[in-house]
Amino acid sequence: MKKIIFASTLSLISLASHAQVKVNAELKNLIGQSFGYFPKLKEVENTVVTAQEKLALTQLNKFPEVTADASYAYVRPKIELPINGEKFQFAPLHNLNGAINANYALFDFGRLQANINRSKDDLQFAKHQVEYTKAQLAFQVANVYYNIVFLQKAISIQDSVLSFLNENRRIVESQLANGTALRIDLLNIQAAIDNEKNRKIDLNNSLQKQLNLLEYTTGNKQNNGQNFDFDVNLTDANNALMTAQTQNPDFILAKDRIKQANSDLAITKTADKPVIGLRAAAGVKNGYVPYIADMRFNYLTGISFSVPIYNGGKNKQQQKLQQNIIKQNEMAVESLSSTYKKDIEQALTDISANLERIKNTQGQIEQAQTAQQLASVRLKNGTGTNLEITNASTNLQRAALTRLQYEYQLCLAKLELTRLMGYQYW
């Protein structure tokens, strides 16, 4: 019943996490592909199998150990005594022995259970390590995905700038033919076109690198994203930190380390406990008087008791060491909380600042568009100059790229906040 309740709670937490985050289907699909493709994740997943095998090995210690032994020994000198005038031999020269031996720890006062608990902790840590790696990989894929969206949009802006400049070059060429423009005007506008082409080449180069990185992480080089559509429900820093402390894999792993350290302490405390065991053996051997050469069946059963008495205080020192390791791990969680609070506050600040910046760029873009249109009309009418056209184009491009940069930064800030809070969006 407890397992059912626990599983239901985890399901509700997962659904709540998904409800807090908005992400498009393509990005989800790419992240899913990365989970099945990226070699590092497969390597980490194999640690779960290793931990499972270790747990199974530890649990096998609850069963008795059975061994088969056989031996031969040639013994000299011959053991003889004179009895009634004759020599009587008490031990054979050729000693033969074969036996089946069994040993079983009847009471170990918690030793085995402590080691089983430690192996279970290791298994849980390995599973959480997989979730941590998935979260890191998903964050990397999402970053690459929106880097590609940004670069594609920036290239689109460059295309519009080049289209505008090419159209104005045709106007200047026509005016030059009519004698109303100078050749220097044509050379200036061509220089501006060449400069914008070089910027586009740089953007295409960056885009190709991001596509290569996408293929490296997912095995897929296709990205049809058009918008910065990643979104997360905003909250204050304290609530975000509380969410992170329960859902972020960093905190989960840190708490696992505390649990592992406690298990190590429990193992150390059992080192001074006694062990009560059963022992049994059955076999055949020679050497039984008076027929010392005959092989005879024999057996034994018994109880063993072992208790540590003195080891120089090593066990007590080991316990002190483990207690300090526990304290160290607890302090690490506190440090992690402090770091995450700072990062969460920074992410929220970035989100707020970029939202304000985006609002402020709207007027700049409208003004730049109007100035560009006026400059174009003036050039067609012969009253404008190439310098006005170039400046107008540059100002519009700068305003559009600035807004795009703010939208991109806003998306990354939301993605970072989601990562910090430990939401699963895949």
Short mmCIF file of C-alpha atoms in Angstrom, two decimals:
data_model
loop_
_atom_site.label_atom_id
_atom_site.label_comp_id
_atom_site.label_asym_id
_atom_site.label_seq_id
_atom_site.Cartn_x
_atom_site.Cartn_y
_atom_site.Cartn_z
CA MET A 1 0.00 0.00 0.00
CA LYS A 2 2.86 2.38 0.86
CA LYS A 3 4.51 1.65 -2.50
CA ILE A 4 1.27 2.48 -4.33
CA ILE A 5 0.92 5.77 -2.45
CA PHE A 6 4.58 6.63 -3.12
CA ALA A 7 4.23 5.87 -6.85
CA SER A 8 1.06 7.96 -7.04
CA THR A 9 2.82 10.87 -5.33
CA LEU A 10 5.68 10.70 -7.83
CA SER A 11 3.19 10.66 -10.71
CA LEU A 12 1.41 13.74 -9.36
CA ILE A 13 4.74 15.57 -8.95
CA SER A 14 5.70 14.68 -12.52
CA LEU A 15 2.36 15.89 -13.90
CA ALA A 16 2.63 19.12 -11.90
CA SER A 17 6.12 19.69 -13.29
CA HIS A 18 4.89 19.26 -16.85
CA ALA A 19 1.99 21.63 -16.17
CA GLN A 20 4.45 24.32 -15.06
CA VAL A 21 6.44 24.24 -18.32
CA LYS A 22 5.43 24.85 -21.92
CA VAL A 23 7.63 23.24 -24.57
CA ASN A 24 6.98 22.36 -28.21
CA ALA A 25 6.69 18.79 -29.50
CA GLU A 26 9.77 19.02 -31.73
CA LEU A 27 12.06 19.88 -28.84
CA LYS A 28 10.57 17.09 -26.73
CA ASN A 29 11.19 14.67 -29.59
CA LEU A 30 14.81 15.80 -30.00
CA ILE A 31 15.45 15.37 -26.26
CA GLY A 32 13.90 11.91 -26.41
CA GLN A 33 16.20 11.02 -29.32
CA SER A 34 19.22 12.21 -27.36
CA PHE A 35 18.33 9.84 -24.49
CA GLY A 36 18.58 6.89 -26.84
CA TYR A 37 21.58 8.15 -28.82
CA PHE A 38 24.07 9.98 -26.60
CA PRO A 39 26.86 7.54 -25.52
CA LYS A 40 27.52 9.22 -22.16
CA LEU A 41 23.95 8.53 -21.02
CA LYS A 42 24.30 4.86 -21.97
CA GLU A 43 27.49 4.74 -19.90
CA VAL A 44 25.71 6.19 -16.87
CA GLU A 45 22.73 3.86 -17.33
CA ASN A 46 25.10 0.91 -17.16
CA THR A 47 26.10 1.99 -13.64
CA VAL A 48 22.54 1.09 -12.58
CA VAL A 49 23.08 -2.45 -13.83
CA THR A 50 26.40 -2.57 -11.98
CA ALA A 51 24.73 -1.40 -8.76
CA GLN A 52 21.99 -4.01 -9.18
CA GLU A 53 24.59 -6.73 -9.55
CA LYS A 54 26.41 -5.45 -6.48
CA LEU A 55 23.19 -5.57 -4.45
CA ALA A 56 22.47 -9.11 -5.65
CA LEU A 57 26.03 -10.13 -4.68
CA THR A 58 25.65 -8.63 -1.20
CA GLN A 59 22.32 -10.36 -0.64
CA LEU A 60 23.88 -13.73 -1.49
CA ASN A 61 25.88 -13.48 1.75
CA LYS A 62 22.76 -14.59 3.63
CA PHE A 63 23.23 -18.13 2.28
CA PRO A 64 25.66 -20.70 3.74
CA GLU A 65 29.01 -21.37 2.13
CA VAL A 66 29.69 -24.96 1.10
CA THR A 67 33.13 -26.15 0.02
CA ALA A 68 34.65 -29.49 -0.98
CA ASP A 69 38.17 -30.30 0.20
CA ALA A 70 40.53 -33.15 -0.59
CA SER A 71 44.11 -33.64 0.59
CA TYR A 72 46.99 -36.09 0.56
CA ALA A 73 50.07 -35.98 2.81
CA TYR A 74 53.03 -38.28 3.15
CA VAL A 75 54.22 -38.18 6.79
CA ARG A 76 57.57 -39.25 8.17
CA PRO A 77 58.78 -40.47 10.60
CA LYS A 78 56.47 -43.36 11.09
CA ILE A 79 54.62 -43.16 14.40
CA GLU A 80 55.09 -46.56 16.10
CA LEU A 81 55.09 -47.92 19.68
CA PRO A 82 56.08 -51.38 20.92
CA ILE A 83 53.08 -53.20 22.39
CA ASN A 84 53.32 -56.82 23.57
CA GLY A 85 56.55 -57.24 21.71
CA GLU A 86 55.14 -55.94 18.45
CA LYS A 87 55.36 -52.55 16.80
CA PHE A 88 51.99 -50.85 16.62
CA GLN A 89 51.57 -47.99 14.09
CA PHE A 90 49.36 -45.08 15.24
CA ALA A 91 49.27 -43.01 11.99
CA PRO A 92 49.57 -43.93 8.34
CA LEU A 93 52.41 -42.78 6.13
CA HIS A 94 49.90 -41.91 3.38
CA ASN A 95 47.24 -39.56 4.82
CA LEU A 96 44.09 -39.16 2.72
CA ASN A 97 41.19 -36.84 3.48
CA GLY A 98 38.08 -35.71 1.61
CA ALA A 99 35.21 -33.68 3.04
CA ILE A 100 32.24 -31.38 2.36
CA ASN A 101 32.30 -28.31 4.64
CA ALA A 102 29.50 -25.86 5.36
CA ASN A 103 29.59 -22.56 7.26
CA TYR A 104 26.65 -20.32 8.04
CA ALA A 105 26.47 -17.06 9.98
CA LEU A 106 23.55 -17.64 12.34
CA PHE A 107 23.60 -14.21 14.01
CA ASP A 108 25.73 -11.30 12.76
CA PHE A 109 23.92 -8.58 14.75
CA GLY A 110 23.11 -6.44 11.73
CA ARG A 111 26.33 -6.73 9.71
CA LEU A 112 24.73 -8.21 6.59
CA GLN A 113 21.68 -5.94 6.68
CA ALA A 114 23.88 -2.88 7.01
CA ASN A 115 25.82 -3.90 3.90
CA ILE A 116 22.59 -4.64 2.00
CA ASN A 117 21.26 -1.19 2.92
CA ARG A 118 24.50 0.36 1.64
CA SER A 119 24.16 -1.49 -1.67
CA LYS A 120 20.56 -0.29 -1.96
CA ASP A 121 21.75 3.27 -1.39
CA ASP A 122 24.30 2.81 -4.16
CA LEU A 123 21.58 1.55 -6.50
CA GLN A 124 19.35 4.52 -5.71
CA PHE A 125 22.28 6.90 -6.25
CA ALA A 126 22.99 5.30 -9.65
CA LYS A 127 19.35 5.75 -10.71
CA HIS A 128 19.36 9.38 -9.62
CA GLN A 129 22.67 9.85 -11.46
CA VAL A 130 20.88 8.76 -14.64
CA GLU A 131 18.16 11.36 -14.02
CA TYR A 132 20.82 14.00 -13.41
CA THR A 133 22.55 13.15 -16.70
CA LYS A 134 19.22 13.25 -18.53
CA ALA A 135 18.48 16.70 -17.10
CA GLN A 136 21.92 17.97 -18.16
CA LEU A 137 21.53 16.48 -21.63
CA ALA A 138 18.02 17.89 -22.05
CA PHE A 139 19.29 21.34 -21.04
CA GLN A 140 22.13 21.09 -23.56
CA VAL A 141 19.80 20.00 -26.38
CA ALA A 142 17.35 22.80 -25.56
CA ASN A 143 20.16 25.36 -25.59
CA VAL A 144 21.37 24.16 -28.98
CA TYR A 145 17.80 24.11 -30.28
CA TYR A 146 17.16 27.75 -29.38
CA ASN A 147 20.64 28.78 -30.53
CA ILE A 148 19.62 27.47 -33.95
CA VAL A 149 16.31 29.35 -33.79
CA PHE A 150 18.19 32.56 -32.93
CA LEU A 151 20.70 32.15 -35.76
CA GLN A 152 17.99 31.31 -38.30
CA LYS A 153 16.06 34.43 -37.31
CA ALA A 154 19.24 36.54 -37.45
CA ILE A 155 19.95 35.21 -40.96
CA SER A 156 16.39 36.11 -41.94
CA ILE A 157 17.01 39.68 -40.76
CA GLN A 158 20.23 39.75 -42.80
CA ASP A 159 18.31 38.56 -45.85
CA SER A 160 15.82 41.41 -45.46
CA VAL A 161 18.66 43.92 -45.09
CA LEU A 162 20.39 42.57 -48.19
CA SER A 163 17.14 42.65 -50.14
CA PHE A 164 16.61 46.29 -49.18
CA LEU A 165 20.19 47.25 -50.07
CA ASN A 166 20.07 45.39 -53.39
CA GLU A 167 16.84 47.18 -54.28
CA ASN A 168 18.46 50.52 -53.52
CA ARG A 169 21.55 49.54 -55.51
CA ARG A 170 19.30 49.08 -58.54
CA ILE A 171 17.88 52.55 -57.94
CA VAL A 172 21.37 54.04 -57.73
CA GLU A 173 22.43 52.18 -60.87
CA SER A 174 19.41 53.66 -62.67
CA GLN A 175 20.21 57.14 -61.37
CA LEU A 176 23.85 56.71 -62.38
CA ALA A 177 22.74 55.84 -65.91
CA ASN A 178 20.55 58.94 -65.94
CA GLY A 179 23.36 61.11 -64.66
CA THR A 180 21.64 62.00 -61.37
CA ALA A 181 23.98 59.95 -59.16
CA LEU A 182 27.71 59.57 -58.74
CA ARG A 183 29.70 56.38 -59.13
CA ILE A 184 30.94 56.79 -55.55
CA ASP A 185 27.33 56.34 -54.43
CA LEU A 186 27.17 52.98 -56.16
CA LEU A 187 30.52 51.93 -54.69
CA ASN A 188 29.41 52.91 -51.18
CA ILE A 189 26.19 50.95 -51.34
CA GLN A 190 28.04 47.95 -52.81
CA ALA A 191 30.49 48.11 -49.90
CA ALA A 192 27.55 48.04 -47.48
CA ILE A 193 26.13 44.99 -49.31
CA ASP A 194 29.46 43.17 -49.14
CA ASN A 195 29.70 43.93 -45.42
CA GLU A 196 26.23 42.50 -44.78
CA LYS A 197 27.07 39.41 -46.87
CA ASN A 198 30.09 38.77 -44.65
CA ARG A 199 27.88 39.03 -41.57
CA LYS A 200 25.53 36.50 -43.10
CA ILE A 201 28.47 34.18 -43.79
CA ASP A 202 29.46 34.40 -40.12
CA LEU A 203 25.91 33.63 -39.04
CA ASN A 204 25.69 30.65 -41.42
CA ASN A 205 29.00 29.37 -40.06
CA SER A 206 27.71 29.58 -36.49
CA LEU A 207 24.46 27.92 -37.54
CA GLN A 208 26.32 25.00 -39.11
CA LYS A 209 28.33 24.51 -35.92
CA GLN A 210 25.14 24.38 -33.87
CA LEU A 211 23.59 21.89 -36.28
CA ASN A 212 26.70 19.74 -35.91
CA LEU A 213 26.34 19.94 -32.13
CA LEU A 214 22.67 18.98 -32.42
CA GLU A 215 23.67 15.92 -34.44
CA TYR A 216 26.34 15.08 -31.86
CA THR A 217 23.81 15.01 -29.02
CA THR A 218 20.72 13.63 -30.80
CA GLY A 219 21.86 12.02 -34.05
CA ASN A 220 19.50 14.42 -35.84
CA LYS A 221 20.51 17.48 -37.84
CA GLN A 222 17.01 18.83 -38.53
CA ASN A 223 15.53 21.75 -36.63
CA ASN A 224 12.28 23.35 -37.74
CA GLY A 225 11.90 25.66 -34.75
CA GLN A 226 10.66 29.16 -35.58
CA ASN A 227 9.96 30.81 -32.23
CA PHE A 228 11.28 31.18 -28.72
CA ASP A 229 8.24 29.32 -27.41
CA PHE A 230 9.74 27.82 -24.24
CA ASP A 231 7.87 29.10 -21.20
CA VAL A 232 7.66 28.42 -17.47
CA ASN A 233 5.30 29.69 -14.79
CA LEU A 234 7.17 32.32 -12.82
CA THR A 235 7.37 32.40 -9.03
CA ASP A 236 9.42 34.14 -6.38
CA ALA A 237 12.94 33.07 -5.46
CA ASN A 238 12.02 31.37 -2.15
CA ASN A 239 9.32 29.17 -3.71
CA ALA A 240 11.62 28.38 -6.62
CA LEU A 241 14.36 27.32 -4.19
CA MET A 242 11.94 25.09 -2.26
CA THR A 243 10.96 23.42 -5.54
CA ALA A 244 14.62 22.97 -6.47
CA GLN A 245 15.41 21.37 -3.11
CA THR A 246 12.81 18.65 -3.74
CA GLN A 247 13.07 18.15 -7.51
CA ASN A 248 16.49 19.21 -8.77
CA PRO A 249 18.81 16.20 -9.33
CA ASP A 250 21.72 18.07 -7.74
CA PHE A 251 19.87 18.20 -4.41
CA ILE A 252 18.62 14.63 -4.77
CA LEU A 253 22.18 13.36 -5.33
CA ALA A 254 23.48 15.46 -2.43
CA LYS A 255 20.87 13.89 -0.12
CA ASP A 256 21.79 10.46 -1.47
CA ARG A 257 25.40 11.09 -0.43
CA ILE A 258 24.24 11.85 3.11
CA LYS A 259 22.28 8.60 3.12
CA GLN A 260 25.30 6.67 1.85
CA ALA A 261 27.49 8.20 4.55
CA ASN A 262 24.95 7.19 7.22
CA SER A 263 24.96 3.65 5.85
CA ASP A 264 28.75 3.58 6.02
CA LEU A 265 28.52 4.69 9.65
CA ALA A 266 26.03 1.90 10.37
CA ILE A 267 28.44 -0.63 8.83
CA THR A 268 31.30 0.72 10.91
CA LYS A 269 29.25 0.38 14.12
CA THR A 270 28.71 -3.34 13.46
CA ALA A 271 32.47 -3.98 13.30
CA ASP A 272 32.66 -4.52 17.10
CA LYS A 273 29.64 -6.84 17.18
CA PRO A 274 30.08 -10.61 17.68
CA VAL A 275 29.30 -13.24 15.06
CA ILE A 276 27.68 -16.57 15.92
CA GLY A 277 27.97 -19.21 13.23
CA LEU A 278 27.19 -22.83 12.49
CA ARG A 279 29.74 -25.21 11.07
CA ALA A 280 29.31 -28.70 9.68
CA ALA A 281 31.49 -31.13 7.73
CA ALA A 282 31.25 -34.68 6.47
CA GLY A 283 33.70 -36.84 4.55
CA VAL A 284 36.11 -39.77 4.58
CA LYS A 285 39.70 -40.10 5.79
CA ASN A 286 42.16 -42.68 7.04
CA GLY A 287 44.25 -42.75 10.19
CA TYR A 288 41.69 -44.06 12.66
CA VAL A 289 43.23 -46.52 15.13
CA PRO A 290 43.52 -49.43 14.97
CA TYR A 291 42.84 -49.77 11.23
CA ILE A 292 44.76 -46.71 10.18
CA ALA A 293 44.88 -47.54 6.47
CA ASP A 294 41.09 -47.84 6.10
CA MET A 295 39.06 -44.91 4.74
CA ARG A 296 36.26 -44.20 7.21
CA PHE A 297 33.26 -41.87 7.12
CA ASN A 298 33.39 -38.96 9.59
CA TYR A 299 31.44 -35.80 10.33
CA LEU A 300 31.36 -32.85 12.68
CA THR A 301 28.93 -30.10 13.70
CA GLY A 302 29.45 -27.14 15.95
CA ILE A 303 28.81 -23.51 16.83
CA SER A 304 31.42 -20.78 16.55
CA PHE A 305 31.50 -17.49 18.42
CA SER A 306 33.75 -14.61 17.46
CA VAL A 307 33.91 -11.18 19.05
CA PRO A 308 36.44 -8.36 18.48
CA ILE A 309 38.28 -7.42 21.66
CA TYR A 310 40.95 -4.88 20.77
CA ASN A 311 42.10 -3.26 17.51
CA GLY A 312 43.92 -0.19 18.74
CA GLY A 313 40.83 2.03 18.61
CA LYS A 314 40.61 1.90 14.81
CA ASN A 315 36.88 1.26 14.84
CA LYS A 316 36.10 4.26 17.03
CA GLN A 317 38.28 6.44 14.84
CA GLN A 318 36.49 5.12 11.76
CA GLN A 319 33.16 6.07 13.31
CA LYS A 320 34.43 9.60 13.98
CA LEU A 321 35.57 9.81 10.37
CA GLN A 322 32.17 8.68 9.06
CA GLN A 323 30.36 11.15 11.31
CA ASN A 324 32.52 13.94 9.92
CA ILE A 325 31.77 12.79 6.35
CA ILE A 326 28.04 12.99 7.15
CA LYS A 327 28.52 16.51 8.49
CA GLN A 328 30.52 17.43 5.39
CA ASN A 329 27.74 16.22 3.09
CA GLU A 330 25.13 18.10 5.11
CA MET A 331 27.18 21.27 4.78
CA ALA A 332 27.45 20.61 1.03
CA VAL A 333 23.65 20.69 0.81
CA GLU A 334 23.61 24.04 2.60
CA SER A 335 26.23 25.40 0.21
CA LEU A 336 24.24 24.07 -2.71
CA SER A 337 21.13 25.84 -1.44
CA SER A 338 23.03 29.10 -1.17
CA THR A 339 24.40 28.76 -4.71
CA TYR A 340 21.02 27.84 -6.15
CA LYS A 341 19.31 30.74 -4.43
CA LYS A 342 21.81 33.12 -6.03
CA ASP A 343 21.38 31.50 -9.47
CA ILE A 344 17.58 31.51 -9.20
CA GLU A 345 17.54 35.18 -8.26
CA GLN A 346 19.82 35.92 -11.19
CA ALA A 347 17.59 33.99 -13.60
CA LEU A 348 14.49 35.82 -12.35
CA THR A 349 16.32 39.15 -12.72
CA ASP A 350 17.31 38.27 -16.27
CA ILE A 351 13.72 37.35 -17.12
CA SER A 352 12.35 40.59 -15.71
CA ALA A 353 15.01 42.73 -17.40
CA ASN A 354 14.56 41.14 -20.81
CA LEU A 355 10.78 41.49 -20.66
CA GLU A 356 11.25 45.22 -20.07
CA ARG A 357 13.86 45.48 -22.81
CA ILE A 358 11.59 43.79 -25.34
CA LYS A 359 8.84 46.32 -24.58
CA ASN A 360 11.25 49.20 -25.09
CA THR A 361 12.50 47.95 -28.46
CA GLN A 362 9.08 48.12 -30.09
CA GLY A 363 9.22 51.90 -30.45
CA GLN A 364 12.80 51.75 -31.71
CA ILE A 365 11.88 49.30 -34.46
CA GLU A 366 8.88 51.35 -35.57
CA GLN A 367 11.00 54.50 -35.70
CA ALA A 368 13.76 52.74 -37.65
CA GLN A 369 11.23 51.31 -40.14
CA THR A 370 9.74 54.76 -40.73
CA ALA A 371 13.19 56.29 -41.20
CA GLN A 372 14.10 53.59 -43.70
CA GLN A 373 10.93 54.12 -45.70
CA LEU A 374 11.51 57.88 -45.81
CA ALA A 375 15.13 57.42 -46.88
CA SER A 376 14.05 55.06 -49.63
CA VAL A 377 11.44 57.53 -50.92
CA ARG A 378 13.96 60.37 -50.83
CA LEU A 379 16.45 58.29 -52.79
CA LYS A 380 13.88 57.42 -55.46
CA ASN A 381 12.95 61.09 -55.76
CA GLY A 382 16.58 62.09 -56.09
CA THR A 383 16.65 64.11 -52.90
CA GLY A 384 18.18 61.45 -50.66
CA THR A 385 21.73 60.16 -50.43
CA ASN A 386 23.36 56.77 -50.19
CA LEU A 387 24.54 57.62 -46.69
CA GLU A 388 20.94 58.11 -45.52
CA ILE A 389 19.95 54.74 -46.95
CA THR A 390 22.92 52.98 -45.34
CA ASN A 391 22.30 54.58 -41.95
CA ALA A 392 18.59 53.81 -42.08
CA SER A 393 19.29 50.18 -42.98
CA THR A 394 21.91 49.86 -40.25
CA ASN A 395 19.62 51.36 -37.61
CA LEU A 396 16.72 49.06 -38.54
CA GLN A 397 19.00 46.03 -38.55
CA ARG A 398 20.45 47.01 -35.18
CA ALA A 399 16.97 47.48 -33.67
CA ALA A 400 15.70 44.15 -35.07
CA LEU A 401 18.77 42.25 -33.90
CA THR A 402 18.57 43.89 -30.48
CA ARG A 403 14.98 42.77 -30.04
CA LEU A 404 15.88 39.28 -31.28
CA GLN A 405 18.78 39.13 -28.81
CA TYR A 406 16.50 40.10 -25.92
CA GLU A 407 13.93 37.47 -26.93
CA TYR A 408 16.69 34.89 -27.13
CA GLN A 409 18.10 35.88 -23.73
CA LEU A 410 14.60 35.74 -22.22
CA CYS A 411 14.14 32.20 -23.56
CA LEU A 412 17.51 31.08 -22.16
CA ALA A 413 16.74 32.67 -18.78
CA LYS A 414 13.45 30.75 -18.60
CA LEU A 415 15.25 27.58 -19.61
CA GLU A 416 17.86 28.16 -16.89
CA LEU A 417 15.16 28.78 -14.27
CA THR A 418 13.46 25.54 -15.30
CA ARG A 419 16.74 23.66 -14.96
CA LEU A 420 17.41 25.14 -11.53
CA MET A 421 13.94 24.26 -10.27
CA GLY A 422 14.34 20.68 -11.52
CA TYR A 423 11.25 20.63 -13.73
CA GLN A 424 11.10 17.81 -16.29
CA TYR A 425 9.99 19.16 -19.65
CA TRP A 426 10.72 16.13 -21.83
#
